[in-house]
Coordinates of C-alpha atoms in Angstrom, one line a residue:
M779 CA 0.0 0.0 0.0
R780 CA 1.2 3.5 -0.9
S781 CA -0.1 6.2 1.4
E782 CA -0.1 9.9 2.1
R783 CA -0.3 12.0 5.2
H784 CA -3.8 12.3 6.7
T785 CA -5.5 15.5 5.4
K786 CA -8.1 17.6 7.2
S787 CA -10.7 16.5 4.6
G788 CA -12.6 13.3 5.2
F789 CA -12.0 10.3 3.0
R790 CA -13.9 7.3 1.8
L791 CA -12.8 3.7 1.2
L792 CA -14.0 2.6 -2.1
Q793 CA -15.8 -0.7 -2.3
S794 CA -13.9 -3.6 -3.7
F795 CA -13.7 -3.2 -7.5
N796 CA -15.0 -6.2 -9.3
L797 CA -12.3 -6.6 -11.9
H798 CA -13.2 -8.6 -15.0
G799 CA -9.8 -9.5 -16.4
N800 CA -6.4 -7.9 -16.6
R801 CA -7.4 -5.0 -18.8
F802 CA -9.8 -3.6 -16.1
R803 CA -7.3 -4.1 -13.4
E804 CA -4.6 -2.3 -15.3
D805 CA -6.9 0.6 -16.2
F806 CA -7.9 1.0 -12.6
M807 CA -4.4 0.9 -11.2
N808 CA -3.0 3.2 -13.9
D809 CA -5.7 5.8 -13.3
M810 CA -5.1 5.6 -9.5
R811 CA -1.3 6.0 -9.8
I812 CA -1.7 9.0 -12.1
L813 CA -4.1 10.7 -9.7
A814 CA -1.9 9.9 -6.7
E815 CA 0.8 12.2 -8.2
I816 CA -1.4 15.1 -8.9
R817 CA -1.4 18.2 -6.6
D818 CA -3.9 21.0 -7.3
V819 CA -6.4 22.9 -5.1
N820 CA -9.3 21.8 -7.3
I821 CA -8.3 18.1 -7.6
A822 CA -9.1 15.6 -4.9
R823 CA -6.1 13.7 -3.5
I824 CA -5.7 10.0 -3.3
I825 CA -4.8 9.1 0.3
A826 CA -3.8 5.5 -0.4
I827 CA -3.8 2.8 -3.0
V828 CA -4.2 -0.9 -2.3
E829 CA -2.2 -2.7 -5.1
E830 CA -3.3 -6.2 -4.3
E831 CA -6.6 -8.0 -3.9
P832 CA -9.0 -6.4 -3.2
F833 CA -7.9 -3.6 -5.4
S834 CA -9.1 -0.3 -4.0
A835 CA -8.2 3.3 -3.2
I836 CA -8.9 5.9 -0.5
F837 CA -9.9 9.3 -1.8
E838 CA -10.0 12.6 -0.1
Y839 CA -13.7 13.3 0.5
G840 CA -15.4 16.6 1.0
E841 CA -17.2 17.4 4.2
L842 CA -20.3 18.3 2.2
G843 CA -20.3 15.2 0.1
D844 CA -20.3 14.9 -3.7
L845 CA -21.6 17.8 -5.8
S846 CA -24.7 15.9 -7.2
S847 CA -26.0 15.1 -3.7
F848 CA -25.0 18.5 -2.4
L849 CA -27.1 20.3 -5.1
K850 CA -30.1 18.0 -4.6
N851 CA -30.1 18.4 -0.8
R852 CA -29.3 22.1 -0.8
D853 CA -32.2 22.9 -3.0
R854 CA -34.7 21.6 -0.5
D855 CA -33.8 24.4 1.9
A856 CA -32.6 27.2 -0.3
P857 CA -32.1 27.4 -4.1
T858 CA -28.6 27.6 -5.3
S859 CA -28.0 31.1 -6.8
Y860 CA -26.8 31.6 -10.4
E861 CA -23.7 33.3 -9.0
C862 CA -23.0 30.3 -6.8
S863 CA -23.5 27.9 -9.7
L864 CA -21.1 30.0 -11.8
N865 CA -18.5 29.7 -9.0
L866 CA -18.9 26.0 -8.8
I867 CA -18.4 25.4 -12.5
T868 CA -15.5 27.8 -12.6
Q869 CA -13.7 25.8 -10.0
I870 CA -14.4 22.5 -11.9
A871 CA -12.9 24.2 -15.0
S872 CA -9.8 25.2 -13.0
G873 CA -9.2 21.6 -11.9
M874 CA -9.7 20.3 -15.4
K875 CA -7.4 23.0 -16.8
Y876 CA -4.7 21.5 -14.5
L877 CA -5.3 18.0 -15.8
E878 CA -5.3 19.3 -19.4
S879 CA -1.9 20.9 -18.8
L880 CA -0.6 17.5 -17.9
S881 CA -2.4 15.9 -20.9
V882 CA -4.3 13.6 -18.4
P883 CA -7.8 12.9 -19.6
H884 CA -10.4 12.3 -16.8
C885 CA -13.0 10.3 -18.9
D886 CA -15.7 10.4 -16.2
L887 CA -16.3 14.1 -15.5
A888 CA -19.7 14.6 -13.9
A889 CA -21.2 16.2 -10.8
R890 CA -21.1 12.9 -9.0
N891 CA -17.3 13.0 -9.4
C892 CA -16.8 16.4 -7.8
I893 CA -16.6 16.7 -4.1
V894 CA -17.7 19.7 -2.0
C895 CA -15.4 20.9 0.9
K896 CA -16.0 23.6 3.4
D897 CA -16.4 27.1 2.1
L898 CA -17.8 25.5 -1.1
L899 CA -14.4 24.5 -2.4
I900 CA -14.9 22.1 -5.3
K901 CA -12.4 19.3 -6.1
V902 CA -12.6 17.0 -9.2
S903 CA -12.5 13.4 -8.1
D904 CA -12.7 10.0 -9.7
Q905 CA -14.6 7.6 -7.4
A906 CA -18.2 7.3 -8.5
M907 CA -17.6 4.5 -10.9
Y908 CA -16.1 2.3 -8.2
C909 CA -19.0 2.9 -5.7
S910 CA -22.6 1.6 -6.0
K911 CA -24.3 4.9 -5.1
Y912 CA -24.5 6.0 -8.8
D913 CA -24.8 2.7 -10.5
N914 CA -28.0 3.9 -12.2
E915 CA -26.1 6.6 -14.0
Y916 CA -23.8 4.2 -15.8
Y917 CA -24.4 2.0 -18.8
V918 CA -23.0 -1.5 -18.4
D919 CA -21.5 -3.1 -21.5
E920 CA -21.2 -6.7 -22.5
C921 CA -17.9 -7.0 -20.5
Y922 CA -19.6 -5.7 -17.4
A923 CA -17.7 -2.4 -17.5
K924 CA -19.4 0.8 -16.3
I925 CA -19.6 3.5 -18.9
P926 CA -20.8 7.1 -18.3
L927 CA -22.8 7.0 -21.6
R928 CA -24.9 10.1 -21.0
W929 CA -21.9 12.3 -20.3
M930 CA -19.6 11.0 -23.0
A931 CA -18.6 12.7 -26.3
W932 CA -20.1 11.0 -29.3
E933 CA -16.6 10.0 -30.6
A934 CA -15.8 8.4 -27.2
V935 CA -19.0 6.4 -27.3
L936 CA -18.2 5.2 -30.8
S937 CA -14.7 4.1 -29.7
R938 CA -15.9 2.3 -26.6
I939 CA -19.3 0.8 -27.5
I940 CA -20.4 1.0 -31.1
F941 CA -17.3 0.7 -33.2
P942 CA -14.4 -0.6 -31.0
V943 CA -12.0 -0.5 -33.9
Y944 CA -12.6 3.3 -33.9
L945 CA -10.5 3.4 -30.7
Y946 CA -7.3 2.8 -32.7
T947 CA -7.9 5.7 -35.0
K948 CA -9.8 8.8 -33.7
G949 CA -11.4 7.5 -30.6
K950 CA -8.6 7.6 -28.0
R951 CA -9.2 9.1 -24.6
S952 CA -8.7 12.8 -24.8
C953 CA -9.1 16.1 -22.9
Q954 CA -11.3 17.3 -25.8
S955 CA -13.8 14.5 -25.0
D956 CA -13.6 15.8 -21.3
V957 CA -14.7 19.2 -22.6
W958 CA -17.9 17.6 -23.9
S959 CA -18.5 16.0 -20.5
Y960 CA -17.8 19.3 -18.9
G961 CA -20.7 20.9 -20.9
V962 CA -23.0 18.2 -19.6
T963 CA -21.7 18.9 -16.0
I964 CA -22.6 22.6 -16.4
W965 CA -26.1 21.4 -17.4
E966 CA -26.2 19.3 -14.3
V967 CA -25.2 22.1 -12.0
L968 CA -27.7 24.5 -13.5
T969 CA -30.6 22.0 -13.3
R970 CA -29.6 21.1 -9.7
C971 CA -29.0 17.5 -10.8
E972 CA -32.7 16.9 -10.7
D973 CA -32.4 14.2 -13.4
V974 CA -29.8 12.5 -15.5
P975 CA -29.0 13.9 -19.0
Y976 CA -31.4 12.8 -21.7
A977 CA -33.7 11.4 -19.0
N978 CA -36.5 10.9 -21.6
L979 CA -34.2 8.6 -23.7
T980 CA -33.4 5.0 -23.1
S981 CA -29.7 3.9 -23.2
E982 CA -30.3 2.5 -26.7
Q983 CA -31.7 5.8 -27.9
V984 CA -28.7 7.7 -26.4
L985 CA -26.5 5.3 -28.4
E986 CA -28.5 5.9 -31.5
N987 CA -28.2 9.7 -30.9
C988 CA -24.4 9.4 -30.6
G989 CA -24.4 7.6 -34.0
L990 CA -26.2 10.5 -35.6
W991 CA -23.1 12.7 -35.0
Y992 CA -21.2 10.3 -37.2
H993 CA -23.9 9.5 -39.7
S994 CA -25.5 12.8 -40.8
L995 CA -28.2 11.1 -43.1
D996 CA -30.7 8.4 -42.2
S997 CA -31.6 5.6 -44.6
G998 CA -34.4 7.6 -46.2
G999 CA -32.1 10.4 -47.3
K1000 CA -33.6 12.9 -44.8
R1001 CA -31.2 14.9 -42.7
K1002 CA -31.6 13.8 -39.1
C1003 CA -29.9 16.1 -36.5
P1004 CA -28.6 14.7 -33.2
R1005 CA -30.3 15.8 -30.1
I1006 CA -28.6 18.1 -27.6
L1007 CA -29.5 19.1 -24.0
E1008 CA -31.8 22.1 -23.8
Q1009 CA -30.9 25.4 -22.2
P1010 CA -31.7 25.2 -18.5
V1011 CA -34.1 27.7 -17.0
F1012 CA -31.4 29.2 -14.8
C1013 CA -28.9 29.6 -17.6
S1014 CA -27.7 32.8 -19.3
D1015 CA -27.4 32.9 -23.1
D1016 CA -23.7 33.4 -22.8
L1017 CA -23.3 30.3 -20.7
Y1018 CA -25.4 28.2 -23.0
R1019 CA -23.4 29.3 -26.0
L1020 CA -20.3 28.0 -24.1
M1021 CA -22.1 24.7 -23.5
L1022 CA -22.9 24.4 -27.2
R1023 CA -19.2 25.0 -28.0
C1024 CA -18.3 22.1 -25.7
W1025 CA -20.6 19.9 -27.8
C1026 CA -19.1 20.8 -31.2
K1027 CA -19.0 17.7 -33.5
R1028 CA -15.3 18.2 -34.3
A1029 CA -13.3 17.7 -31.1
E1030 CA -10.7 20.2 -32.3
D1031 CA -13.4 22.9 -32.5
R1032 CA -14.2 22.6 -28.8
P1033 CA -12.6 25.2 -26.5
S1034 CA -9.7 24.1 -24.2
F1035 CA -10.2 24.2 -20.5
Q1036 CA -7.7 27.0 -20.3
E1037 CA -10.0 29.0 -22.6
I1038 CA -13.1 27.9 -20.7
H1039 CA -11.7 28.9 -17.3
C1040 CA -10.6 32.4 -18.6
Y1041 CA -14.1 32.9 -20.1
L1042 CA -15.9 31.9 -16.9
K1043 CA -13.6 34.2 -14.8
K1044 CA -14.7 37.1 -17.0
L1045 CA -18.4 36.2 -16.6
T1046 CA -17.8 36.1 -12.8
L1047 CA -16.4 39.7 -12.9
D1048 CA -19.3 41.1 -15.1

């Protein structure tokens, strides 16, 4: 076991991860080792890694829980203000900007994977997939792997589920795919995580929708546009335009996290 000093923040021991084969074990351990070396105010630290059965890790855990639960519970007493929401997503962008500077893709960015510390300090984490709390938010493939389907960029879905061969060409894990997920995370924050993205679609329909980004024409020759998340009620036009840029079809047309963070800082000052 490799460990760090105890921090003032709480931490959570992840449930044993059911590893189906060496590939999943290697992916898990590689991700945990990378995160263990990262130091940033908006990135949750890994306190310890268990490198033998049962494979697991202990994450820094915020006093106020994960962001998804925080927003749902907070709204019962007092609605989260737009200014507060803007502060939350700006902090997430700051943490992702740091990962981007290291060329480290997250691949599961969502409100459930952000923790809330005292004074509303937000830290990007990576524990939800290895816990049972949010099992209903993941799609399980034929290899029993959890996939954050509703948060993923279309090209990431193609590489992972629909056309596995795509992985070896354009579908590699990337920070540009994280930008797409970040746009979905903004939507979550502004809707107070009241429901999952595309709640009115089945998993199969979400998969079909991802395919529409790749195939612009249906069998009848009619143009069929892919669906995108609608503008939340508590969302400015400026912020929704940013979300739409995060969902550009071409990954290279999406803004970097550096650009996103700078833009949000300007919105905060306006």
